[in-house]
Structures are given as structure tokens and as C-alpha cells.
């Protein structure tokens, strides 16, 4: 039996020294890529070839490579995380591509996510939004109530868990024509708004997180729905609607 033929690909990859310099696409050829390898493994092989040529490797972000952290985020052939659905870039395999294909690889495109280098972007804007209210204050005076003793309707618990599945990869922002982060913020607001532990500071949370989101320069939502389609965890647009309701109620309470 003959050996399985590998892919021969042309890669057009965005190279940019830092956020203050202009970037450009550079073209690379790579041969004999196994269809069983992941997309990031293919980039690893490419970087080995580049290093062997005495050139600077391509910078790209990654960590767990298990679809959990979202750090591997890339724009591939015009789609966040590539041509497959419901996965992060690290879970994308080369069997999704054809022999001889040209693959265009870019970093996230958003003013709120400036390029650090090549394919790496700074997503610390999400961290600052979370720091503004994405948490629950806990009384540790010794009178704390066991969370397991607080009854939560199963429907609410399920919706909260679905919202909590957001990994903060930023695909929603990169895919939105407005660069909106409302799916991300909506998920983080919903995660707590649906649970009794999160109701204590619900008004303050949503007001602060929306304010932080706007200050970071993210755009507004125009209900295109691309964010939900490209989200690797399938976060629902219902979370944006819930956030809007929470925000309006908080504004009324504020007076």
C-alpha cells in the first residue's frame, strides 16, 4: 500500500513587527503536510523550515491546544477560526483543506485588539471589561452560605452554564462588521444574572461592564448574527438581549 500523500500548500501570512509599524502579507510554500495534523502543527512545521533558513519565525498565540483557552485565534480564509464550525483554530485539522490550496492567515481585525506581532493580538481589553464587573463579591466573614444550598431552577442553571462556556477568544469581535463585543459581555453578564448569587450586584455589574466595553472602543451590535455563527462555543444572541434588559433595568433603578 502506498503512503498517504501530503498536502502542498501556499500560505499567505500577515507579518507585522509591532502595532506601530505597517504589516504586509508574505507568501510561503509548504509541502507534504499530513491531513491528520492540526492547523497549529502545520504552522509549527512552517516555523521550523523558516528557522532552518535563518529567518525569523512567525509569531502566533497558543496555549492549551484543546479548544479551551481561545488563545490560538486566527482569521483563516476570511473566517474566524477557519472553515470548520464549533471549534477553535487549534482544533482545526488540515483535512479541511485541499492539495494545492492557497490559505490566507491573518490576526483578528479590530481596533480594540491591536497587533502585538504577526498573528498575535492584544486582547487585554476583555480583561479590563471583566475587571469592571465580571465577578461576584463574596462575604468571607464566617457567615457564608454554601452555594450548593441555594436552589436554582434547572432552566436557569443550564442557561448560566451555556453562557459561562464563553472562552473569551474574541471571534465575535473579529467577525462583527462593527467590531462589537456585545456577545462576549452579554455572556459574562448573563452568567451571573441568571443565578441568585449574582443578583446582589447585578445593576452595578452591567452598568460597569457596558461602560468599560464602550471605553475600550468596541462597536455596537446591529443584530447581524455573525458573532453567534462563528463563536466556537455557540454562545447565543439571547445573551445580548438579556444584557440589554439588565442594562435598561439598571438605568431605571439608577434614576
Coordinates of N, CA and C in Angstrom, one line a residue:
X1 N 0.9 -1.2 0.0 CA 0.0 0.0 0.0 C 0.9 1.2 0.0
X2 N 0.6 2.2 -0.9 CA 1.4 3.4 -1.0 C 1.1 4.3 0.2
X3 N 2.1 5.1 0.5 CA 1.9 6.1 1.6 C 0.9 7.2 1.3
X4 N 0.2 7.6 2.3 CA -0.8 8.7 2.0 C -0.1 10.0 1.6
X5 N -0.5 10.6 0.6 CA 0.1 11.8 0.0 C -0.2 13.0 0.9
X6 N 0.8 13.8 1.2 CA 0.6 15.0 2.0 C 0.2 16.2 1.1
X7 N -0.3 17.2 1.8 CA -0.7 18.4 1.1 C 0.4 19.4 0.7
X8 N 0.3 20.0 -0.5 CA 1.3 21.0 -0.9 C 0.5 22.3 -0.9
X9 N 0.9 23.3 -0.1 CA 0.1 24.5 0.1 C 0.8 25.7 -0.1
X10 N 0.1 26.8 -0.4 CA 0.7 28.1 -0.5 C 0.0 28.9 0.7
X11 N 0.8 29.5 1.5 CA 0.3 30.2 2.7 C 0.6 31.7 2.5
X12 N -0.4 32.5 2.6 CA -0.2 34.0 2.6 C -0.5 34.4 4.0
X13 N 0.6 34.8 4.7 CA 0.5 35.1 6.2 C 0.8 36.5 6.5
X14 N 0.1 37.1 7.3 CA 0.3 38.5 7.7 C 1.5 38.6 8.7
X15 N 2.5 39.5 8.3 CA 3.7 39.7 9.1 C 3.7 41.2 9.5
X16 N 3.8 41.4 10.7 CA 3.9 42.8 11.3 C 4.7 42.9 12.5
X17 N 5.7 43.7 12.5 CA 6.7 43.8 13.6 C 6.1 44.1 14.9
X18 N 5.2 45.1 14.9 CA 4.5 45.6 16.1 C 3.3 46.4 15.7
X19 N 2.6 46.9 16.7 CA 1.4 47.7 16.5 C 1.7 49.1 15.8
X20 N 2.9 49.5 15.9 CA 3.2 50.9 15.4 C 3.8 50.8 14.0
X21 N 4.0 49.6 13.4 CA 4.6 49.5 12.1 C 3.5 48.9 11.1
X22 N 3.7 49.2 9.9 CA 2.8 48.6 8.9 C 3.1 47.2 8.6
X23 N 2.1 46.4 8.4 CA 2.3 45.0 8.1 C 2.0 44.7 6.6
X24 N 2.3 43.4 6.3 CA 2.1 43.0 4.9 C 2.0 41.5 4.8
X25 N 1.4 41.0 3.8 CA 1.3 39.6 3.6 C 2.6 39.1 3.0
X26 N 3.1 38.0 3.5 CA 4.2 37.3 2.9 C 3.8 35.9 2.5
X27 N 4.3 35.4 1.4 CA 3.9 34.1 0.9 C 5.0 33.0 1.2
X28 N 4.5 31.9 1.6 CA 5.3 30.7 1.9 C 4.8 29.5 1.3
X29 N 5.6 28.6 0.9 CA 5.2 27.3 0.4 C 5.6 26.2 1.4
X30 N 4.7 25.3 1.5 CA 4.9 24.2 2.5 C 4.4 22.9 1.8
X31 N 5.2 21.8 1.9 CA 4.9 20.6 1.2 C 4.7 19.4 2.2
X32 N 4.1 18.4 1.7 CA 3.9 17.1 2.4 C 3.3 17.3 3.8
X33 N 2.3 18.1 3.9 CA 1.6 18.3 5.2 C 0.6 17.2 5.4
X34 N 0.7 16.5 6.5 CA -0.3 15.4 6.8 C -1.7 16.0 7.0
X35 N -2.7 15.3 6.5 CA -4.1 15.7 6.7 C -4.5 15.5 8.1
X36 N -3.7 14.7 8.8 CA -4.1 14.4 10.2 C -3.5 15.4 11.2
X37 N -2.7 16.3 10.7 CA -2.1 17.3 11.6 C -3.0 18.4 11.8
X38 N -2.9 19.1 12.9 CA -3.7 20.3 13.2 C -3.2 21.5 12.5
X39 N -4.0 22.5 12.4 CA -3.5 23.8 11.8 C -2.3 24.4 12.5
X40 N -2.3 24.3 13.8 CA -1.2 24.9 14.5 C 0.1 24.0 14.4
X41 N -0.1 22.7 14.2 CA 1.1 21.8 13.9 C 1.6 22.2 12.6
X42 N 0.8 22.5 11.6 CA 1.3 22.9 10.3 C 2.1 24.2 10.4
X43 N 1.6 25.1 11.3 CA 2.4 26.4 11.5 C 3.7 26.1 12.2
X44 N 3.7 25.1 13.1 CA 5.0 24.7 13.8 C 6.0 24.2 12.8
X45 N 5.5 23.4 11.8 CA 6.4 22.8 10.8 C 6.9 23.9 9.9
X46 N 6.1 24.9 9.5 CA 6.5 26.0 8.7 C 7.6 26.8 9.5
X47 N 7.3 27.1 10.8 CA 8.3 27.8 11.5 C 9.7 27.1 11.6
X48 N 9.6 25.8 11.7 CA 10.9 25.0 11.7 C 11.6 25.2 10.4
X49 N 10.9 25.2 9.3 CA 11.5 25.5 8.0 C 12.1 26.9 7.9
X50 N 11.4 27.9 8.4 CA 11.8 29.3 8.4 C 13.1 29.4 9.3
X51 N 13.1 28.8 10.4 CA 14.2 28.9 11.3 C 15.5 28.3 10.7
X52 N 15.3 27.1 10.0 CA 16.4 26.5 9.4 C 17.0 27.3 8.2
X53 N 16.2 28.2 7.7 CA 16.6 29.1 6.7 C 17.3 30.4 7.2
X54 N 17.4 30.4 8.6 CA 18.0 31.6 9.3 C 17.1 32.8 9.3
X55 N 15.8 32.6 9.2 CA 14.9 33.7 9.2 C 14.0 33.7 10.5
X56 N 13.4 34.8 10.7 CA 12.6 35.0 11.9 C 11.2 34.2 11.8
X57 N 10.9 33.4 12.8 CA 9.7 32.6 12.7 C 8.4 33.5 12.8
X58 N 7.3 33.0 12.4 CA 6.0 33.7 12.5 C 5.5 33.6 14.0
X59 N 5.1 34.7 14.5 CA 4.6 34.7 15.9 C 3.1 34.5 15.9
X60 N 2.7 33.5 16.6 CA 1.2 33.2 16.7 C 1.0 32.7 18.2
X61 N -0.2 33.0 18.7 CA -0.6 32.7 20.1 C -1.2 31.3 20.2
X62 N -0.8 30.6 21.3 CA -1.4 29.3 21.6 C -1.1 29.0 23.0
X63 N -1.9 28.1 23.6 CA -1.6 27.6 24.9 C -2.1 26.1 25.0
X64 N -3.3 25.9 25.4 CA -3.8 24.6 25.7 C -3.9 23.6 24.6
X65 N -4.2 24.2 23.4 CA -4.4 23.4 22.2 C -5.4 22.3 22.4
X66 N -6.4 22.6 23.2 CA -7.5 21.7 23.5 C -8.9 22.4 23.3
X67 N -8.9 23.6 22.7 CA -10.1 24.3 22.5 C -10.7 24.9 23.7
X68 N -9.9 25.1 24.7 CA -10.4 25.6 26.0 C -10.1 27.1 26.2
X69 N -8.9 27.5 25.9 CA -8.4 28.9 26.2 C -8.7 29.9 25.2
X70 N -8.8 29.6 23.9 CA -9.1 30.5 22.9 C -7.9 31.4 22.4
X71 N -6.7 31.1 22.9 CA -5.6 32.0 22.6 C -5.1 31.8 21.1
X72 N -5.5 30.7 20.5 CA -5.0 30.3 19.2 C -5.7 31.1 18.1
X73 N -6.6 32.0 18.4 CA -7.5 32.7 17.5 C -6.8 33.2 16.3
X74 N -7.3 32.8 15.1 CA -6.7 33.3 13.8 C -7.9 33.5 12.8
X75 N -7.7 34.4 11.9 CA -8.6 34.6 10.8 C -8.0 33.8 9.6
X76 N -8.8 32.8 9.1 CA -8.3 31.8 8.1 C -9.2 31.9 6.9
X77 N -8.7 32.3 5.8 CA -9.5 32.4 4.6 C -10.8 33.1 4.8
X78 N -10.7 34.2 5.6 CA -11.8 35.1 5.8 C -12.8 34.7 6.9
X79 N -12.5 33.6 7.6 CA -13.4 33.2 8.7 C -12.6 33.1 10.0
X80 N -13.3 33.5 11.1 CA -12.7 33.3 12.4 C -12.6 31.8 12.7
X81 N -11.4 31.4 13.1 CA -11.0 30.0 13.4 C -11.1 29.1 12.2
X82 N -11.3 29.6 11.0 CA -11.2 28.7 9.9 C -12.5 28.2 9.3
X83 N -12.4 27.3 8.4 CA -13.6 26.8 7.6 C -14.5 25.8 8.4
X84 N -14.1 25.2 9.5 CA -14.9 24.3 10.3 C -15.8 25.2 11.2
X85 N -16.8 24.5 11.8 CA -17.6 25.2 12.8 C -17.6 24.6 14.2
X86 N -17.8 25.5 15.2 CA -17.9 25.0 16.5 C -16.6 24.6 17.1
X87 N -15.5 25.1 16.5 CA -14.1 24.7 17.1 C -13.2 26.0 17.1
X88 N -12.2 25.9 17.8 CA -11.1 26.9 17.8 C -10.1 26.5 16.8
X89 N -9.2 27.4 16.5 CA -8.1 27.2 15.5 C -7.3 26.0 15.8
X90 N -7.0 25.7 17.1 CA -6.2 24.6 17.4 C -6.8 23.3 17.2
X91 N -8.2 23.3 17.1 CA -8.9 22.0 16.8 C -9.1 21.8 15.3
X92 N -8.7 22.8 14.5 CA -8.9 22.7 13.0 C -7.8 21.8 12.5
X93 N -8.2 20.8 11.6 CA -7.3 19.9 11.1 C -7.1 20.1 9.6
X94 N -6.0 19.7 9.0 CA -5.6 20.0 7.7 C -6.4 19.3 6.7
X95 N -7.2 18.3 7.1 CA -8.1 17.6 6.2 C -9.2 18.5 5.7
X96 N -9.4 19.7 6.3 CA -10.4 20.6 5.8 C -9.9 21.4 4.6
X97 N -8.6 21.2 4.2 CA -8.1 21.9 3.0 C -7.7 20.9 1.9
X98 N -7.6 21.5 0.7 CA -7.3 20.7 -0.5 C -5.9 20.9 -0.9
X99 N -5.3 19.8 -1.5 CA -4.0 19.9 -2.1 C -3.9 21.0 -3.1
X100 N -2.8 21.8 -3.0 CA -2.6 22.9 -3.9 C -3.3 24.2 -3.5
X101 N -4.1 24.2 -2.4 CA -4.9 25.4 -2.0 C -4.0 26.5 -1.5
X102 N -4.5 27.7 -1.6 CA -3.8 28.9 -1.0 C -4.6 29.3 0.2
X103 N -4.0 29.4 1.3 CA -4.6 29.7 2.6 C -4.1 31.1 3.1
X104 N -5.1 31.9 3.4 CA -4.8 33.3 3.8 C -4.9 33.3 5.4
X105 N -3.9 33.7 6.1 CA -3.9 33.6 7.5 C -3.7 35.1 8.1
X106 N -4.6 35.5 8.9 CA -4.5 36.9 9.5 C -4.8 36.9 11.0
X107 N -4.3 38.0 11.6 CA -4.7 38.1 13.0 C -6.1 38.7 13.1
X108 N -6.7 38.7 14.3 CA -8.0 39.4 14.5 C -7.9 40.8 14.0
X109 N -9.0 41.3 13.4 CA -9.0 42.7 12.9 C -10.0 43.5 13.7
X110 N -9.5 44.3 14.6 CA -10.3 45.1 15.5 C -9.4 46.2 16.1
X111 N -10.0 47.4 16.2 CA -9.2 48.5 16.8 C -8.9 48.2 18.3
X112 N -9.9 47.5 18.9 CA -9.7 47.2 20.3 C -8.7 46.0 20.6
X113 N -8.3 45.3 19.5 CA -7.3 44.2 19.6 C -6.1 44.6 18.7
X114 N -5.3 45.5 19.2 CA -4.1 45.9 18.4 C -3.1 44.7 18.2
X115 N -2.5 44.7 17.1 CA -1.5 43.6 16.8 C -0.3 43.8 17.7
X116 N 0.1 42.7 18.3 CA 1.4 42.7 19.1 C 2.6 42.4 18.1
X117 N 2.4 41.3 17.4 CA 3.4 40.9 16.4 C 2.8 39.8 15.5
X118 N 2.9 40.0 14.2 CA 2.4 39.0 13.2 C 1.0 38.6 13.5
X119 N 0.7 37.4 13.9 CA -0.6 36.9 14.1 C -1.1 37.0 15.5
X120 N -0.3 37.6 16.4 CA -0.7 37.8 17.8 C -1.3 39.2 18.0
X121 N -2.5 39.2 18.8 CA -3.1 40.5 19.1 C -3.3 40.6 20.6
X122 N -3.4 41.9 21.0 CA -3.6 42.2 22.5 C -5.1 42.2 22.8
X123 N -5.5 41.2 23.5 CA -6.9 41.1 23.9 C -7.1 41.5 25.4
X124 N -6.3 42.2 25.9 CA -6.4 42.7 27.3 C -7.6 43.5 27.6
X125 N -8.2 44.1 26.5 CA -9.4 44.8 26.6 C -10.5 44.0 27.3
X126 N -10.6 42.7 26.9 CA -11.5 41.8 27.6 C -11.2 41.7 29.1
X127 N -10.0 41.6 29.4 CA -9.6 41.5 30.9 C -10.1 42.8 31.6
X128 N -10.0 43.9 31.0 CA -10.4 45.2 31.7 C -11.9 45.2 31.8
X129 N -12.6 44.7 30.8 CA -14.1 44.6 30.9 C -14.5 43.7 32.0
X130 N -13.8 42.6 32.1 CA -14.1 41.6 33.2 C -13.8 42.2 34.6
X131 N -12.7 43.0 34.7 CA -12.3 43.6 35.9 C -13.3 44.6 36.4
X132 N -14.1 45.2 35.4 CA -15.1 46.2 35.8 C -16.3 45.6 36.4
X133 N -16.6 44.3 36.3 CA -17.7 43.7 36.9 C -18.0 42.3 36.7
X134 N -17.1 41.6 36.1 CA -17.3 40.2 35.8 C -17.0 39.3 36.9
X135 N -17.5 39.5 38.1 CA -17.2 38.7 39.3 C -18.4 38.8 40.2
X136 N -18.3 38.0 41.3 CA -19.3 38.1 42.4 C -18.6 38.3 43.7
X137 N -19.0 39.3 44.4 CA -18.4 39.6 45.7 C -18.9 38.6 46.7
X138 N -18.0 38.1 47.5 CA -18.3 37.0 48.5 C -18.0 37.5 49.9
X139 N -18.9 37.3 50.8 CA -18.7 37.6 52.2 C -18.0 36.5 52.9
X140 N -16.8 36.7 53.3 CA -16.0 35.7 53.9 C -15.9 35.9 55.4
X141 N -16.9 36.5 56.0 CA -16.8 36.8 57.4 C -17.1 35.5 58.3
X142 N -17.4 34.4 57.7 CA -17.7 33.2 58.5 C -19.2 32.9 58.4
X143 N -19.9 33.8 57.8 CA -21.4 33.6 57.7 C -21.8 33.2 56.3
X144 N -20.8 32.8 55.5 CA -21.1 32.5 54.1 C -22.0 31.3 54.0
X145 N -22.9 31.4 53.0 CA -23.9 30.3 52.7 C -23.3 29.4 51.6
X146 N -23.4 28.1 51.9 CA -22.9 27.1 50.9 C -23.7 27.3 49.6
X147 N -23.0 27.5 48.5 CA -23.7 27.8 47.2 C -24.6 26.6 46.8
X148 N -24.2 25.4 47.2 CA -25.0 24.2 46.9 C -26.3 24.2 47.6
X149 N -26.4 25.0 48.7 CA -27.7 25.1 49.4 C -28.7 26.1 48.9
X150 N -28.3 26.8 47.8 CA -29.2 27.8 47.2 C -29.8 27.1 46.0
X151 N -31.2 27.0 46.1 CA -31.8 26.3 44.9 C -31.9 27.2 43.7
X152 N -31.6 26.6 42.6 CA -31.6 27.3 41.3 C -32.4 26.5 40.3
X153 N -33.4 27.1 39.6 CA -34.2 26.3 38.6 C -33.2 25.8 37.6
X154 N -33.5 24.5 37.2 CA -32.6 23.9 36.2 C -32.5 24.7 34.9
X155 N -33.6 25.3 34.4 CA -33.5 26.0 33.2 C -32.5 27.2 33.3
X156 N -32.6 27.9 34.5 CA -31.7 29.0 34.7 C -30.2 28.5 34.8
X157 N -30.1 27.4 35.5 CA -28.7 26.8 35.7 C -28.1 26.4 34.3
X158 N -28.9 25.8 33.5 CA -28.5 25.4 32.1 C -28.1 26.6 31.3
X159 N -28.9 27.7 31.3 CA -28.6 28.9 30.6 C -27.3 29.6 31.1
X160 N -27.2 29.6 32.4 CA -26.0 30.2 33.0 C -24.7 29.4 32.6
X161 N -24.8 28.1 32.6 CA -23.7 27.2 32.2 C -23.4 27.4 30.7
X162 N -24.4 27.6 29.9 CA -24.2 27.9 28.4 C -23.5 29.2 28.2
X163 N -23.9 30.2 29.0 CA -23.2 31.5 28.9 C -21.8 31.4 29.4
X164 N -21.6 30.6 30.5 CA -20.2 30.5 31.0 C -19.3 29.8 30.1
X165 N -19.8 29.1 29.1 CA -18.9 28.4 28.1 C -18.1 29.3 27.3
X166 N -18.4 30.6 27.3 CA -17.6 31.6 26.5 C -16.1 31.5 27.0
X167 N -15.2 31.4 26.1 CA -13.8 31.3 26.4 C -13.0 32.6 26.2
X168 N -13.8 33.7 25.7 CA -13.2 35.0 25.5 C -12.1 35.0 24.4
X169 N -12.3 34.2 23.3 CA -11.4 34.2 22.3 C -11.4 35.4 21.4
X170 N -12.5 36.1 21.3 CA -12.7 37.3 20.5 C -13.2 37.1 19.1
X171 N -13.6 35.9 18.8 CA -14.1 35.6 17.4 C -15.3 36.5 17.1
X172 N -16.1 36.7 18.1 CA -17.3 37.6 17.9 C -16.9 39.0 17.5
X173 N -15.9 39.5 18.1 CA -15.4 40.8 17.8 C -14.8 40.9 16.4
X174 N -14.0 39.9 16.1 CA -13.3 39.8 14.8 C -14.2 39.6 13.6
X175 N -15.3 38.9 13.9 CA -16.3 38.6 12.8 C -17.3 39.7 12.6
X176 N -17.6 40.5 13.7 CA -18.6 41.5 13.6 C -18.1 42.7 12.7
X177 N -19.0 43.1 11.8 CA -18.6 44.3 11.0 C -18.5 45.5 11.8
X178 N -19.0 45.6 13.0 CA -18.9 46.7 13.8 C -17.8 46.6 14.9
X179 N -17.2 45.4 14.9 CA -16.2 45.1 16.0 C -16.8 45.1 17.4
X180 N -18.0 44.6 17.5 CA -18.8 44.6 18.7 C -18.3 43.5 19.6
X181 N -18.3 43.8 20.9 CA -18.0 42.8 22.0 C -19.2 42.4 22.8
X182 N -20.4 42.7 22.2 CA -21.6 42.5 23.0 C -22.0 41.1 23.3
X183 N -21.5 40.1 22.4 CA -21.8 38.7 22.7 C -20.9 38.3 23.8
X184 N -19.7 38.7 23.9 CA -18.8 38.4 25.0 C -19.3 39.0 26.3
X185 N -19.6 40.3 26.3 CA -20.1 40.9 27.5 C -21.5 40.4 27.9
X186 N -22.3 40.1 26.9 CA -23.6 39.6 27.2 C -23.5 38.2 27.9
X187 N -22.6 37.4 27.4 CA -22.4 36.1 28.0 C -21.9 36.2 29.5
X188 N -21.0 37.1 29.7 CA -20.5 37.3 31.1 C -21.5 37.9 32.0
X189 N -22.3 38.8 31.5 CA -23.4 39.4 32.3 C -24.4 38.3 32.6
X190 N -24.8 37.6 31.6 CA -25.9 36.5 31.8 C -25.4 35.4 32.7
X191 N -24.2 35.1 32.7 CA -23.6 34.0 33.5 C -24.0 34.3 35.0
X192 N -23.9 35.5 35.4 CA -24.2 35.9 36.8 C -25.7 36.3 37.0
X193 N -26.3 37.0 36.0 CA -27.6 37.5 36.1 C -28.6 36.4 36.3
X194 N -28.3 35.2 35.8 CA -29.3 34.1 35.9 C -29.2 33.3 37.2
X195 N -28.2 33.7 38.0 CA -28.0 33.0 39.3 C -28.3 33.9 40.5
X196 N -28.9 33.4 41.6 CA -29.2 34.2 42.7 C -27.9 34.8 43.3
X197 N -26.8 34.2 43.2 CA -25.6 34.7 43.8 C -25.2 36.0 43.1
X198 N -25.6 36.1 41.8 CA -25.2 37.3 41.0 C -26.1 38.5 41.1
X199 N -27.3 38.3 41.7 CA -28.3 39.3 41.7 C -28.0 40.5 42.6
X200 N -27.2 40.2 43.6 CA -26.9 41.2 44.7 C -26.3 42.5 44.0
X201 N -25.4 42.3 43.1 CA -24.7 43.5 42.5 C -25.0 43.5 41.0
X202 N -26.1 43.0 40.6 CA -26.5 42.9 39.1 C -26.5 44.3 38.4
X203 N -27.1 45.3 39.1 CA -27.2 46.6 38.4 C -25.8 47.2 38.2
X204 N -25.0 47.2 39.3 CA -23.7 47.7 39.2 C -22.8 47.0 38.2
X205 N -23.0 45.7 38.1 CA -22.2 44.9 37.2 C -22.4 45.3 35.7
X206 N -23.7 45.3 35.3 CA -24.0 45.5 33.9 C -23.6 46.9 33.5
X207 N -23.9 47.9 34.4 CA -23.5 49.3 34.1 C -22.0 49.5 33.9
X208 N -21.3 48.9 34.8 CA -19.8 49.0 34.8 C -19.2 48.3 33.6
X209 N -19.7 47.1 33.3 CA -19.1 46.3 32.2 C -19.4 46.9 30.8
X210 N -20.7 47.4 30.7 CA -21.0 48.1 29.4 C -20.2 49.4 29.2
X211 N -20.0 50.1 30.3 CA -19.2 51.3 30.3 C -17.8 51.0 29.9
X212 N -17.2 50.0 30.5 CA -15.9 49.6 30.2 C -15.8 49.1 28.7
X213 N -16.8 48.4 28.2 CA -16.8 47.9 26.8 C -16.7 49.1 25.9
X214 N -17.5 50.1 26.2 CA -17.6 51.3 25.3 C -16.2 52.1 25.3
X215 N -15.7 52.2 26.5 CA -14.4 52.9 26.7 C -13.3 52.2 26.0
X216 N -13.4 50.9 25.8 CA -12.3 50.2 25.1 C -12.4 50.3 23.6
X217 N -13.5 50.9 23.1 CA -13.6 51.2 21.6 C -14.3 50.1 20.8
X218 N -15.0 49.2 21.5 CA -15.7 48.2 20.7 C -16.9 48.8 20.1
X219 N -17.4 48.3 19.0 CA -18.6 48.8 18.3 C -19.9 48.3 18.9
X220 N -21.0 48.8 18.4 CA -22.3 48.4 18.9 C -22.8 47.2 18.1
X221 N -23.8 46.6 18.6 CA -24.5 45.4 17.9 C -25.5 45.9 17.0
X222 N -25.5 45.4 15.8 CA -26.6 45.7 14.8 C -27.3 44.4 14.4
X223 N -27.3 43.4 15.2 CA -28.1 42.1 15.1 C -27.8 41.4 13.7
X224 N -26.5 41.5 13.3 CA -26.2 40.7 12.1 C -26.2 39.2 12.4
X225 N -25.7 38.9 13.5 CA -25.7 37.4 13.9 C -24.5 36.7 13.6
X226 N -23.5 37.3 12.9 CA -22.3 36.6 12.6 C -21.5 36.2 13.8
X227 N -21.6 36.9 14.9 CA -20.9 36.5 16.1 C -21.3 35.1 16.6
X228 N -22.6 34.9 16.6 CA -23.1 33.6 17.1 C -22.7 32.5 16.1
X229 N -22.7 32.8 14.8 CA -22.4 31.7 13.8 C -20.9 31.3 14.0
X230 N -20.0 32.3 14.2 CA -18.6 31.9 14.3 C -18.1 31.6 15.7
X231 N -18.9 31.8 16.7 CA -18.4 31.5 18.0 C -18.1 30.0 18.2
X232 N -16.9 29.7 18.6 CA -16.6 28.2 18.7 C -17.4 27.5 19.8
X233 N -18.0 28.2 20.7 CA -18.8 27.6 21.8 C -20.3 27.8 21.6
X234 N -20.7 28.4 20.5 CA -22.1 28.5 20.1 C -22.9 29.4 21.1
X235 N -22.2 30.5 21.6 CA -22.9 31.4 22.5 C -24.1 32.1 21.8
X236 N -25.2 32.0 22.4 CA -26.5 32.5 21.8 C -26.6 34.0 21.9
X237 N -27.3 34.6 20.8 CA -27.6 36.0 20.8 C -28.6 36.4 21.9
X238 N -29.2 35.4 22.5 CA -30.1 35.6 23.6 C -29.4 36.3 24.8
X239 N -28.1 36.1 24.9 CA -27.4 36.7 26.0 C -27.2 38.2 25.8
X240 N -27.2 38.7 24.5 CA -27.2 40.1 24.2 C -28.5 40.7 24.6
X241 N -29.6 40.0 24.3 CA -30.9 40.6 24.7 C -31.0 40.6 26.2
X242 N -30.5 39.6 26.9 CA -30.6 39.6 28.3 C -29.8 40.8 28.9
X243 N -28.6 41.0 28.4 CA -27.8 42.1 28.8 C -28.5 43.4 28.6
X244 N -29.1 43.6 27.5 CA -29.8 44.8 27.2 C -31.0 45.0 28.2
X245 N -31.7 44.0 28.6 CA -32.7 44.1 29.6 C -32.2 44.4 30.9
X246 N -31.1 43.8 31.3 CA -30.4 44.1 32.5 C -29.9 45.5 32.6
X247 N -29.4 46.0 31.5 CA -28.9 47.4 31.4 C -30.1 48.4 31.5
X248 N -31.2 48.2 30.8 CA -32.3 49.1 30.9 C -32.9 49.1 32.3
X249 N -33.0 48.0 33.0 CA -33.5 47.9 34.3 C -32.6 48.6 35.3
X250 N -31.2 48.5 35.1 CA -30.3 49.1 35.9 C -30.3 50.6 35.8
X251 N -30.5 51.1 34.5 CA -30.6 52.5 34.3 C -31.9 53.1 35.0
X252 N -33.0 52.4 34.9 CA -34.2 52.8 35.6 C -34.0 52.9 37.1
X253 N -33.4 51.9 37.7 CA -33.1 51.9 39.1 C -32.2 53.0 39.5
X254 N -31.3 53.3 38.6 CA -30.3 54.4 38.9 C -31.0 55.7 38.9
X255 N -32.1 55.8 38.1 CA -32.9 57.1 38.1 C -32.4 58.0 37.0

